[in-house]
XYZ file of C-alpha atoms in Angstrom:
357
model
C 24.720 66.502 22.134
C 25.984 63.179 21.745
C 27.853 62.108 18.315
C 25.166 59.594 17.944
C 22.169 61.984 18.190
C 24.009 64.618 16.052
C 24.698 61.804 13.248
C 21.180 60.886 13.367
C 20.002 64.339 12.788
C 22.446 64.990 9.854
C 20.284 62.226 8.048
C 22.189 58.900 8.714
C 20.709 56.142 10.384
C 22.480 54.177 12.953
C 21.828 50.478 13.263
C 22.960 47.995 15.716
C 24.731 44.846 14.394
C 23.753 42.478 17.284
C 20.946 40.878 18.999
C 20.565 38.448 21.894
C 17.403 37.493 23.893
C 19.290 38.708 27.056
C 19.545 42.298 25.306
C 15.811 42.224 24.655
C 14.960 40.899 28.253
C 17.096 43.502 29.801
C 15.716 46.458 27.975
C 19.031 47.224 26.281
C 17.802 47.397 22.816
C 15.210 49.777 23.762
C 17.890 51.666 25.798
C 19.840 51.916 22.431
C 16.724 53.176 20.839
C 16.047 55.875 23.446
C 19.496 57.071 24.391
C 21.659 56.208 21.289
C 19.462 57.200 18.357
C 19.567 53.526 16.985
C 16.829 52.998 14.453
C 17.414 49.550 13.175
C 19.066 46.146 13.719
C 21.109 43.456 11.652
C 21.978 39.989 12.675
C 23.955 37.050 11.579
C 24.829 33.437 12.447
C 28.026 34.137 14.154
C 25.925 36.720 16.521
C 23.491 33.906 17.415
C 26.329 31.573 17.761
C 27.881 33.581 20.554
C 24.439 34.375 22.118
C 23.549 30.485 22.248
C 26.856 29.535 23.802
C 26.126 31.858 26.753
C 23.569 29.389 27.935
C 20.743 31.918 27.881
C 18.697 29.763 25.338
C 19.072 26.390 26.988
C 15.447 26.336 28.148
C 14.179 27.033 24.676
C 16.596 24.627 23.090
C 15.306 21.897 25.493
C 11.804 22.786 24.717
C 12.515 22.772 20.773
C 14.234 19.474 21.286
C 11.604 17.799 22.841
C 9.318 18.797 19.955
C 11.632 17.025 17.608
C 12.940 19.933 15.696
C 16.354 19.618 13.820
C 19.290 22.054 14.970
C 18.625 24.221 11.786
C 14.730 24.194 12.479
C 15.654 25.261 16.260
C 17.879 28.033 15.186
C 15.077 29.646 13.019
C 12.680 29.227 15.892
C 14.865 31.060 18.200
C 15.991 33.698 15.705
C 12.536 34.748 14.461
C 11.302 34.960 18.024
C 14.000 37.311 18.839
C 13.524 39.187 15.742
C 9.734 39.615 16.127
C 10.440 41.213 19.398
C 12.988 43.476 18.087
C 10.843 44.250 15.061
C 8.087 45.316 17.384
C 10.459 47.558 19.279
C 11.448 49.321 16.228
C 8.148 49.555 14.780
C 7.158 52.919 15.989
C 10.245 54.101 14.170
C 9.110 52.255 11.110
C 5.724 53.706 11.180
C 6.949 57.253 11.862
C 9.343 57.025 8.920
C 6.646 55.481 6.543
C 8.837 52.465 6.268
C 12.077 53.984 5.471
C 13.685 53.060 8.676
C 12.911 50.822 11.519
C 14.169 47.527 10.108
C 15.578 44.204 11.420
C 17.206 41.607 9.219
C 17.357 37.751 9.082
C 19.103 36.059 6.574
C 18.535 32.536 4.574
C 20.818 29.876 5.178
C 24.196 30.648 3.561
C 24.111 26.957 2.273
C 21.716 28.092 -0.225
C 24.223 30.695 -1.800
C 24.346 28.950 -5.016
C 20.857 27.865 -5.135
C 18.621 30.573 -6.663
C 15.386 28.651 -6.587
C 16.280 27.353 -3.154
C 17.019 31.086 -1.760
C 13.694 32.383 -3.347
C 11.807 29.714 -1.613
C 13.409 30.244 1.841
C 13.257 33.934 1.544
C 9.368 33.949 1.023
C 8.730 31.239 3.736
C 10.882 33.095 6.382
C 9.191 36.515 5.467
C 5.828 34.701 5.800
C 6.786 33.053 8.935
C 8.187 36.113 10.728
C 4.907 38.073 9.876
C 6.444 41.579 10.603
C 6.158 44.397 8.053
C 9.518 45.768 9.229
C 11.742 42.510 8.645
C 14.498 42.335 5.927
C 15.695 39.020 4.520
C 19.245 38.740 3.883
C 20.307 37.694 0.509
C 23.694 37.696 -0.830
C 24.521 39.975 -3.931
C 26.369 37.076 -5.671
C 25.674 35.957 -9.087
C 23.299 33.467 -8.042
C 21.646 35.655 -5.516
C 20.930 38.395 -7.878
C 18.054 37.111 -9.726
C 16.592 35.591 -6.291
C 16.573 39.215 -5.129
C 14.555 40.424 -8.250
C 11.957 37.621 -7.697
C 11.572 38.394 -3.930
C 11.263 42.117 -4.339
C 8.716 41.508 -7.149
C 7.076 39.195 -4.754
C 6.873 41.912 -2.133
C 9.589 40.387 0.026
C 11.712 43.327 1.675
C 15.377 42.362 1.097
C 18.759 43.155 2.604
C 21.487 42.600 -0.036
C 24.474 41.368 1.613
C 28.149 40.647 0.821
C 28.671 43.750 -1.354
C 32.446 45.144 -1.461
C 32.707 47.467 -4.634
C 30.732 50.007 -6.496
C 30.009 47.490 -9.394
C 28.701 44.975 -7.020
C 26.397 47.595 -5.629
C 25.326 48.682 -8.799
C 24.501 45.000 -9.799
C 22.387 44.548 -6.500
C 20.484 47.955 -7.188
C 19.851 46.995 -10.796
C 18.426 43.498 -9.214
C 16.327 45.357 -6.656
C 14.967 47.809 -9.253
C 14.073 45.064 -11.624
C 11.855 43.670 -9.151
C 10.032 47.044 -8.319
C 9.612 47.575 -12.113
C 7.957 44.031 -12.149
C 5.543 45.284 -9.541
C 4.887 48.446 -11.342
C 3.888 46.420 -14.591
C 1.416 44.402 -12.386
C 0.098 47.496 -10.725
C 1.169 46.397 -7.488
C 2.609 48.784 -4.737
C 6.102 49.375 -5.724
C 7.310 50.570 -2.421
C 9.130 47.386 -1.308
C 11.937 48.059 1.337
C 15.586 47.286 0.786
C 19.073 48.103 1.761
C 22.418 47.185 -0.074
C 24.998 46.177 2.564
C 28.557 47.092 1.612
C 31.374 45.470 3.579
C 34.099 48.200 4.761
C 36.759 46.822 7.087
C 37.532 43.840 5.227
C 39.356 45.823 2.303
C 41.965 47.124 4.773
C 42.587 43.851 6.615
C 43.198 42.169 3.177
C 45.770 44.695 2.006
C 47.255 45.636 5.492
C 50.550 43.888 4.836
C 50.916 44.628 1.227
C 50.813 48.417 1.152
C 52.976 51.329 2.602
C 52.167 52.611 6.038
C 50.691 55.810 4.645
C 48.023 53.815 2.760
C 46.969 51.609 5.631
C 43.285 51.756 6.647
C 42.763 54.080 3.615
C 41.323 51.472 1.111
C 38.033 50.812 2.620
C 37.250 54.618 2.821
C 38.261 55.192 -0.799
C 35.895 52.358 -1.926
C 33.348 53.787 0.121
C 33.684 56.975 -1.497
C 33.413 55.401 -4.765
C 30.496 53.381 -3.914
C 28.538 56.385 -2.557
C 29.231 58.303 -5.872
C 27.664 55.526 -7.522
C 24.609 55.598 -5.101
C 24.192 59.277 -5.695
C 24.320 59.016 -9.521
C 21.859 56.152 -9.543
C 19.417 58.321 -7.104
C 19.657 61.029 -9.899
C 18.952 58.671 -12.844
C 15.938 58.667 -15.037
C 15.194 55.116 -14.149
C 14.848 55.707 -10.384
C 13.100 59.090 -10.915
C 10.480 56.943 -12.970
C 10.323 54.549 -10.049
C 9.672 57.260 -7.404
C 7.138 58.768 -9.867
C 5.214 55.568 -9.397
C 5.538 55.306 -5.627
C 8.815 53.193 -5.440
C 11.928 53.985 -3.618
C 15.574 53.542 -4.134
C 17.290 50.892 -2.070
C 19.304 52.554 0.813
C 22.959 52.261 0.990
C 24.104 50.438 4.261
C 27.737 50.396 5.367
C 28.658 47.151 7.047
C 31.559 45.547 8.604
C 32.474 48.822 10.358
C 34.475 47.581 13.189
C 37.902 48.846 12.972
C 40.283 45.795 12.835
C 43.498 47.633 13.124
C 44.250 48.335 16.737
C 46.421 51.454 15.915
C 43.621 52.917 14.172
C 40.757 54.914 15.463
C 38.027 52.808 16.885
C 35.362 54.726 14.923
C 37.341 54.936 11.729
C 34.304 53.612 9.588
C 31.676 55.695 11.455
C 33.669 59.240 10.993
C 34.826 58.490 7.498
C 31.272 57.033 6.041
C 29.043 60.106 7.268
C 26.499 60.545 4.325
C 22.660 61.446 4.548
C 20.097 58.737 3.542
C 22.494 55.980 4.402
C 22.834 53.451 7.154
C 25.764 52.732 9.120
C 25.418 49.365 11.166
C 27.805 48.623 13.877
C 28.558 46.218 16.817
C 28.029 47.253 20.381
C 31.710 48.116 21.046
C 31.834 50.535 18.017
C 28.531 52.113 18.779
C 29.505 52.690 22.559
C 32.720 54.160 21.477
C 31.092 56.542 18.927
C 28.703 57.552 21.618
C 31.331 57.931 24.264
C 33.949 60.121 22.447
C 33.137 59.963 18.628
C 33.240 62.832 16.261
C 30.906 63.385 13.331
C 32.878 63.857 10.174
C 31.904 65.941 7.032
C 29.405 64.631 4.871
C 30.961 62.367 2.068
C 30.942 64.393 -1.264
C 28.366 63.283 -3.764
C 31.215 63.172 -6.463
C 33.510 60.940 -4.658
C 35.881 63.715 -4.532
C 39.419 62.204 -3.976
C 38.560 58.438 -4.361
C 39.992 58.212 -7.746
C 43.440 59.736 -6.628
C 43.578 57.443 -3.597
C 42.590 54.194 -5.679
C 45.096 55.014 -8.166
C 47.872 55.054 -5.463
C 46.695 51.674 -4.527
C 46.944 50.513 -8.029
C 50.362 51.754 -8.266
C 51.191 49.020 -5.402
C 49.650 46.249 -7.809
C 46.149 46.314 -6.422
C 43.462 45.018 -8.909
C 40.275 46.296 -7.310
C 37.778 44.236 -9.303
C 39.737 41.174 -8.634
C 39.935 41.860 -4.916
C 36.356 42.567 -4.654
C 35.400 39.200 -6.168
C 37.821 37.492 -3.895
C 36.485 39.329 -0.919
C 33.037 38.369 -1.883
C 33.903 34.614 -2.493
C 35.781 34.535 0.821
C 32.548 36.041 2.658
C 30.475 33.522 1.306
C 32.726 30.823 2.472
C 33.036 32.454 6.040
C 29.206 32.606 6.158
C 28.923 28.921 5.406
C 31.632 28.136 8.040
C 29.746 30.644 10.681
C 26.572 28.815 9.803
C 28.309 25.292 10.312
C 29.514 26.559 13.590
C 26.038 27.810 14.681
C 24.436 24.538 13.882
C 26.991 22.579 15.710
C 26.766 24.889 18.767
C 22.911 24.265 18.861
C 23.529 20.563 18.593
C 26.147 20.672 21.353
C 23.639 22.683 23.588
C 20.982 20.196 22.629
C 22.939 17.281 24.037
C 24.350 19.307 27.213
C 20.633 20.282 28.305
C 19.006 17.018 27.219
């Protein structure tokens, strides 16, 4: 049995962190569903930027340009068409799991990161436009994003909370989600609104790679992951979540993101082996998924009490690490990187429009 299937049978969902129209047309995504136990998909502007650069979208860009669409409008036209198709391929999983799994994700413009009202409006518009029950709208778990998450969930919009890095940031995102669910309960609306909380892993280790002793390299991300998983399990057992579940609501699932190993000296499946846990998701790019399928090993399930994480984090503090400060920096840097990627994408589409005109 392949490691991908073993991990799936142990209760963790494997999602693909990639999408292109070429992958849809060739049947590659369906192949991943059938052979690699993949049960969901995430996307981002960088992924679409690379896909558009390939020239595969030139005919669609030409048609959109003739229709007078701006570069941003063109992006959403292309992305929504692709994600509708992907959502349809994952719909059997979504229905079989009663809405727990089988999701795809589309994000609001990162330019709205500091605009709560604009984020809410964009999220509602995109969800209605996509018109798929298994499509999540990505909203960053920043200070401005949290109230947008609550309002969107209260309105029935499924949300992928992105740009989370620490247990504290995860807890804030979970609180925002639950507040939205509780509003629905007060209004006697269906509280079962899908959501995931995406916690980014590898960027921790990249950030401290040159500042820690050799024996601590590539250990910080997994230690933070353990601490975050402990917070997740504690929330699962809380009275608040039990009340929500008693009314038909659900807990927001924890998703491990940024799982491609950046250190060439480390295992290429480091953030898959070390983040094995039931009722969580690991979203990974093609290369990581292929590596895990080919030679990966399934690690022992993460301990619910985070056993070992406090000792490891204490060792990092001895080197001068301030986890809270670094988590805030990583989130702020991530937001800037999202904006840069978005601007690159819009420029790419504009260049392709000029090339095919």
